[in-house]
Short mmCIF file of C-alpha atoms in Angstrom, two decimals:
data_model
loop_
_atom_site.label_atom_id
_atom_site.label_comp_id
_atom_site.label_asym_id
_atom_site.label_seq_id
_atom_site.Cartn_x
_atom_site.Cartn_y
_atom_site.Cartn_z
CA UNK A 1 -17.58 44.12 16.05
CA UNK A 2 -17.88 42.23 12.75
CA UNK A 3 -14.08 42.13 12.40
CA UNK A 4 -13.82 40.69 15.92
CA UNK A 5 -16.28 37.92 15.03
CA UNK A 6 -14.36 37.00 11.88
CA UNK A 7 -11.12 36.96 13.84
CA UNK A 8 -12.64 34.68 16.48
CA UNK A 9 -13.93 32.24 13.87
CA UNK A 10 -10.58 32.15 12.10
CA UNK A 11 -8.81 31.50 15.40
CA UNK A 12 -11.23 28.66 16.23
CA UNK A 13 -10.69 27.00 12.85
CA UNK A 14 -6.91 27.26 13.18
CA UNK A 15 -6.85 25.93 16.74
CA UNK A 16 -9.21 23.00 16.08
CA UNK A 17 -7.44 20.51 13.78
CA UNK A 18 -10.61 18.47 13.20
CA UNK A 19 -12.56 21.54 12.07
CA UNK A 20 -9.72 22.90 9.96
CA UNK A 21 -8.28 19.74 8.45
CA UNK A 22 -10.31 16.57 8.74
CA UNK A 23 -13.38 15.03 7.26
CA UNK A 24 -14.77 11.84 8.76
CA UNK A 25 -16.29 8.93 6.84
CA UNK A 26 -18.00 5.78 8.02
CA UNK A 27 -17.09 2.70 5.99
CA UNK A 28 -19.32 -0.38 6.08
CA UNK A 29 -18.07 -3.72 4.73
CA UNK A 30 -20.44 -6.68 4.30
CA UNK A 31 -19.13 -10.16 3.46
CA UNK A 32 -21.42 -11.60 0.77
CA UNK A 33 -19.77 -15.02 0.49
CA UNK A 34 -21.15 -18.26 1.89
CA UNK A 35 -17.91 -19.84 3.11
CA UNK A 36 -15.06 -17.29 3.05
CA UNK A 37 -13.92 -14.97 5.84
CA UNK A 38 -12.18 -11.62 5.41
CA UNK A 39 -9.00 -10.92 7.36
CA UNK A 40 -8.53 -7.52 9.08
CA UNK A 41 -9.07 -4.70 6.60
CA UNK A 42 -6.33 -2.35 5.38
CA UNK A 43 -7.71 1.11 4.63
CA UNK A 44 -6.14 4.33 3.37
CA UNK A 45 -7.41 7.76 2.34
CA UNK A 46 -5.23 9.53 -0.17
CA UNK A 47 -4.95 11.91 -3.09
CA UNK A 48 -4.42 10.54 -6.63
CA UNK A 49 -1.01 8.91 -6.92
CA UNK A 50 -0.65 5.93 -4.58
CA UNK A 51 -1.86 2.68 -6.18
CA UNK A 52 -2.92 -0.37 -4.20
CA UNK A 53 -2.71 -2.53 -7.33
CA UNK A 54 -3.31 -2.55 -11.05
CA UNK A 55 -5.28 -5.33 -12.71
CA UNK A 56 -3.02 -7.04 -15.23
CA UNK A 57 0.17 -5.92 -13.46
CA UNK A 58 2.38 -7.69 -10.93
CA UNK A 59 1.30 -7.36 -7.31
CA UNK A 60 3.62 -5.46 -5.00
CA UNK A 61 5.34 -7.35 -2.19
CA UNK A 62 3.14 -5.40 0.25
CA UNK A 63 -0.04 -6.56 -1.46
CA UNK A 64 1.27 -10.14 -1.69
CA UNK A 65 1.84 -10.10 2.08
CA UNK A 66 -1.83 -9.21 2.57
CA UNK A 67 -3.23 -11.52 -0.12
CA UNK A 68 -1.22 -14.57 1.01
CA UNK A 69 -1.09 -14.02 4.75
CA UNK A 70 -3.54 -11.30 5.74
CA UNK A 71 -0.69 -9.04 6.91
CA UNK A 72 -1.68 -5.36 6.72
CA UNK A 73 1.55 -3.97 8.24
CA UNK A 74 3.59 -3.59 5.00
CA UNK A 75 0.79 -1.69 3.26
CA UNK A 76 0.23 0.51 6.31
CA UNK A 77 3.94 1.37 6.40
CA UNK A 78 4.26 2.11 2.68
CA UNK A 79 1.07 4.16 2.36
CA UNK A 80 1.74 5.90 5.68
CA UNK A 81 5.09 7.17 4.41
CA UNK A 82 3.57 8.72 1.29
CA UNK A 83 2.84 12.48 1.60
CA UNK A 84 -0.24 12.04 -0.60
CA UNK A 85 -1.82 9.81 2.05
CA UNK A 86 -4.02 11.29 4.76
CA UNK A 87 -4.50 8.12 6.81
CA UNK A 88 -3.38 4.48 6.50
CA UNK A 89 -4.25 1.82 9.04
CA UNK A 90 -5.48 -1.63 9.88
CA UNK A 91 -9.11 -0.59 10.19
CA UNK A 92 -10.40 -3.79 11.83
CA UNK A 93 -8.79 -6.41 14.06
CA UNK A 94 -10.74 -9.64 13.60
CA UNK A 95 -12.11 -11.96 10.95
CA UNK A 96 -15.32 -10.99 9.15
CA UNK A 97 -17.33 -14.15 8.59
CA UNK A 98 -19.87 -14.97 5.88
CA UNK A 99 -22.87 -12.66 6.02
CA UNK A 100 -21.28 -10.42 8.64
CA UNK A 101 -20.86 -6.64 8.53
CA UNK A 102 -18.24 -4.39 10.10
CA UNK A 103 -18.10 -0.61 10.35
CA UNK A 104 -15.14 1.70 10.92
CA UNK A 105 -14.22 5.33 10.35
CA UNK A 106 -11.51 6.93 8.23
CA UNK A 107 -10.32 10.52 8.13
CA UNK A 108 -9.28 12.68 5.18
CA UNK A 109 -7.88 16.18 5.08
CA UNK A 110 -10.31 18.91 4.21
CA UNK A 111 -9.95 20.77 0.92
CA UNK A 112 -8.58 17.94 -1.21
CA UNK A 113 -10.17 15.41 -3.53
CA UNK A 114 -9.48 12.31 -1.46
CA UNK A 115 -9.88 8.68 -2.43
CA UNK A 116 -10.36 5.47 -0.45
CA UNK A 117 -8.42 2.26 -1.02
CA UNK A 118 -8.95 -0.85 1.11
CA UNK A 119 -8.20 -4.56 0.99
CA UNK A 120 -8.52 -7.79 2.95
CA UNK A 121 -7.56 -11.41 2.29
CA UNK A 122 -10.17 -14.12 1.75
CA UNK A 123 -9.53 -17.24 3.79
CA UNK A 124 -9.27 -20.10 3.11
CA UNK A 125 -7.54 -19.24 -0.20
CA UNK A 126 -3.96 -19.07 -1.40
CA UNK A 127 -3.89 -15.41 -2.44
CA UNK A 128 -7.41 -14.08 -2.96
CA UNK A 129 -8.29 -10.60 -1.74
CA UNK A 130 -11.23 -8.24 -1.78
CA UNK A 131 -10.43 -4.63 -2.54
CA UNK A 132 -11.54 -1.17 -3.49
CA UNK A 133 -8.99 1.04 -5.19
CA UNK A 134 -9.19 4.82 -5.46
CA UNK A 135 -12.89 5.17 -4.70
CA UNK A 136 -13.89 8.84 -4.64
CA UNK A 137 -14.98 9.86 -1.15
CA UNK A 138 -18.45 11.44 -1.26
CA UNK A 139 -18.72 15.17 -0.60
CA UNK A 140 -22.06 14.44 1.07
CA UNK A 141 -24.35 11.48 1.60
CA UNK A 142 -22.97 8.05 0.80
CA UNK A 143 -21.52 5.88 -1.97
CA UNK A 144 -22.07 2.12 -2.32
CA UNK A 145 -20.10 -0.33 -4.45
CA UNK A 146 -20.22 -4.09 -4.97
CA UNK A 147 -16.73 -5.53 -5.39
CA UNK A 148 -15.24 -8.83 -6.63
CA UNK A 149 -12.45 -11.01 -5.29
CA UNK A 150 -9.07 -10.57 -6.97
CA UNK A 151 -6.19 -13.01 -7.29
CA UNK A 152 -2.81 -11.48 -6.44
CA UNK A 153 -1.10 -13.89 -8.81
CA UNK A 154 1.74 -14.24 -6.31
CA UNK A 155 1.15 -17.84 -5.21
CA UNK A 156 -0.10 -20.96 -7.04
CA UNK A 157 -3.73 -21.79 -6.34
CA UNK A 158 -2.93 -25.31 -5.14
CA UNK A 159 -5.70 -25.18 -2.48
CA UNK A 160 -3.43 -27.07 -0.07
CA UNK A 161 -3.82 -26.28 3.61
CA UNK A 162 -0.06 -26.20 4.16
CA UNK A 163 0.00 -22.98 2.10
CA UNK A 164 -3.16 -21.38 3.51
CA UNK A 165 -3.26 -19.57 6.88
CA UNK A 166 -6.23 -19.11 9.17
CA UNK A 167 -8.53 -21.19 11.34
CA UNK A 168 -9.67 -23.57 8.60
CA UNK A 169 -6.22 -24.66 7.40
CA UNK A 170 -3.62 -23.31 9.82
CA UNK A 171 -0.90 -23.21 7.17
CA UNK A 172 1.77 -20.64 6.40
CA UNK A 173 1.10 -17.20 4.97
CA UNK A 174 3.76 -16.14 2.49
CA UNK A 175 5.07 -18.94 0.30
CA UNK A 176 8.66 -18.11 -0.60
CA UNK A 177 10.37 -19.48 -3.68
CA UNK A 178 7.19 -20.00 -5.68
CA UNK A 179 5.28 -17.83 -8.13
CA UNK A 180 1.68 -17.70 -9.20
CA UNK A 181 0.30 -16.28 -12.43
CA UNK A 182 2.46 -13.18 -12.07
CA UNK A 183 -0.28 -10.55 -12.34
CA UNK A 184 -3.42 -9.42 -10.51
CA UNK A 185 -6.66 -10.70 -12.02
CA UNK A 186 -10.23 -11.59 -11.11
CA UNK A 187 -10.15 -14.71 -8.95
CA UNK A 188 -11.57 -17.90 -10.46
CA UNK A 189 -12.80 -19.27 -7.13
CA UNK A 190 -12.25 -22.59 -5.37
CA UNK A 191 -12.28 -25.69 -7.60
CA UNK A 192 -11.60 -28.52 -5.15
CA UNK A 193 -8.25 -29.30 -6.76
CA UNK A 194 -6.48 -29.57 -3.39
CA UNK A 195 -7.89 -29.97 0.12
CA UNK A 196 -10.62 -27.32 -0.05
CA UNK A 197 -14.14 -28.49 -0.88
CA UNK A 198 -15.59 -26.27 -3.58
CA UNK A 199 -19.15 -26.80 -2.33
CA UNK A 200 -18.12 -25.21 0.98
CA UNK A 201 -15.68 -22.48 -0.01
CA UNK A 202 -16.33 -21.43 -3.63
CA UNK A 203 -18.08 -18.14 -4.41
CA UNK A 204 -19.53 -16.06 -7.19
CA UNK A 205 -18.67 -12.39 -7.52
CA UNK A 206 -19.30 -9.88 -6.05
CA UNK A 207 -17.96 -10.92 -2.63
CA UNK A 208 -18.51 -7.68 -0.70
CA UNK A 209 -20.76 -4.66 -0.45
CA UNK A 210 -18.94 -1.52 0.66
CA UNK A 211 -20.65 1.70 1.67
CA UNK A 212 -18.86 4.97 2.42
CA UNK A 213 -20.84 7.68 4.25
CA UNK A 214 -19.75 11.27 4.91
CA UNK A 215 -20.11 11.93 8.65
CA UNK A 216 -18.64 15.45 8.94
#
């Protein structure tokens, strides 16, 4: 009888991919800025290996596409093709305004030490982004972090609307043929050097509160 019970449980675990493979986490992102919005959020769960960015190093083309234009598709494709990645997706589909909060779920395979990386562009900026890189997913309960805005260093911070997408400026996303500082660093904010008014769009770090809660 006992052997039959063990066999039944093993069969259930094998036949139920959620029970056998996946853990679910609820991610909560709160925009702490007064005048910046976050574009749709890229999120990925993965084992150690894939890197969203390194401070002090050149941003990847995929990250530049997000930081300059809010485009999550290149990052989703690159992370999604990596065998160390459990899930990669555009986790939200609309702007997150000042003071607003959004929640979404991510999945990670059971039995591995999985990490969370996520990012979204700040608009209106040239190439500012908010991000978490390689945050350890909690085995139980929840984890909360306060995160700054980074500068991708891929576009000059001219603060001109022609080079800034979104509802405030309506400019282009990627700026081809130009370079910024050449490396990822903590963003210095809006200074009013172009067409953006610092009193309306500047910020002080941190720019987001991110909470990750184990659901199952």
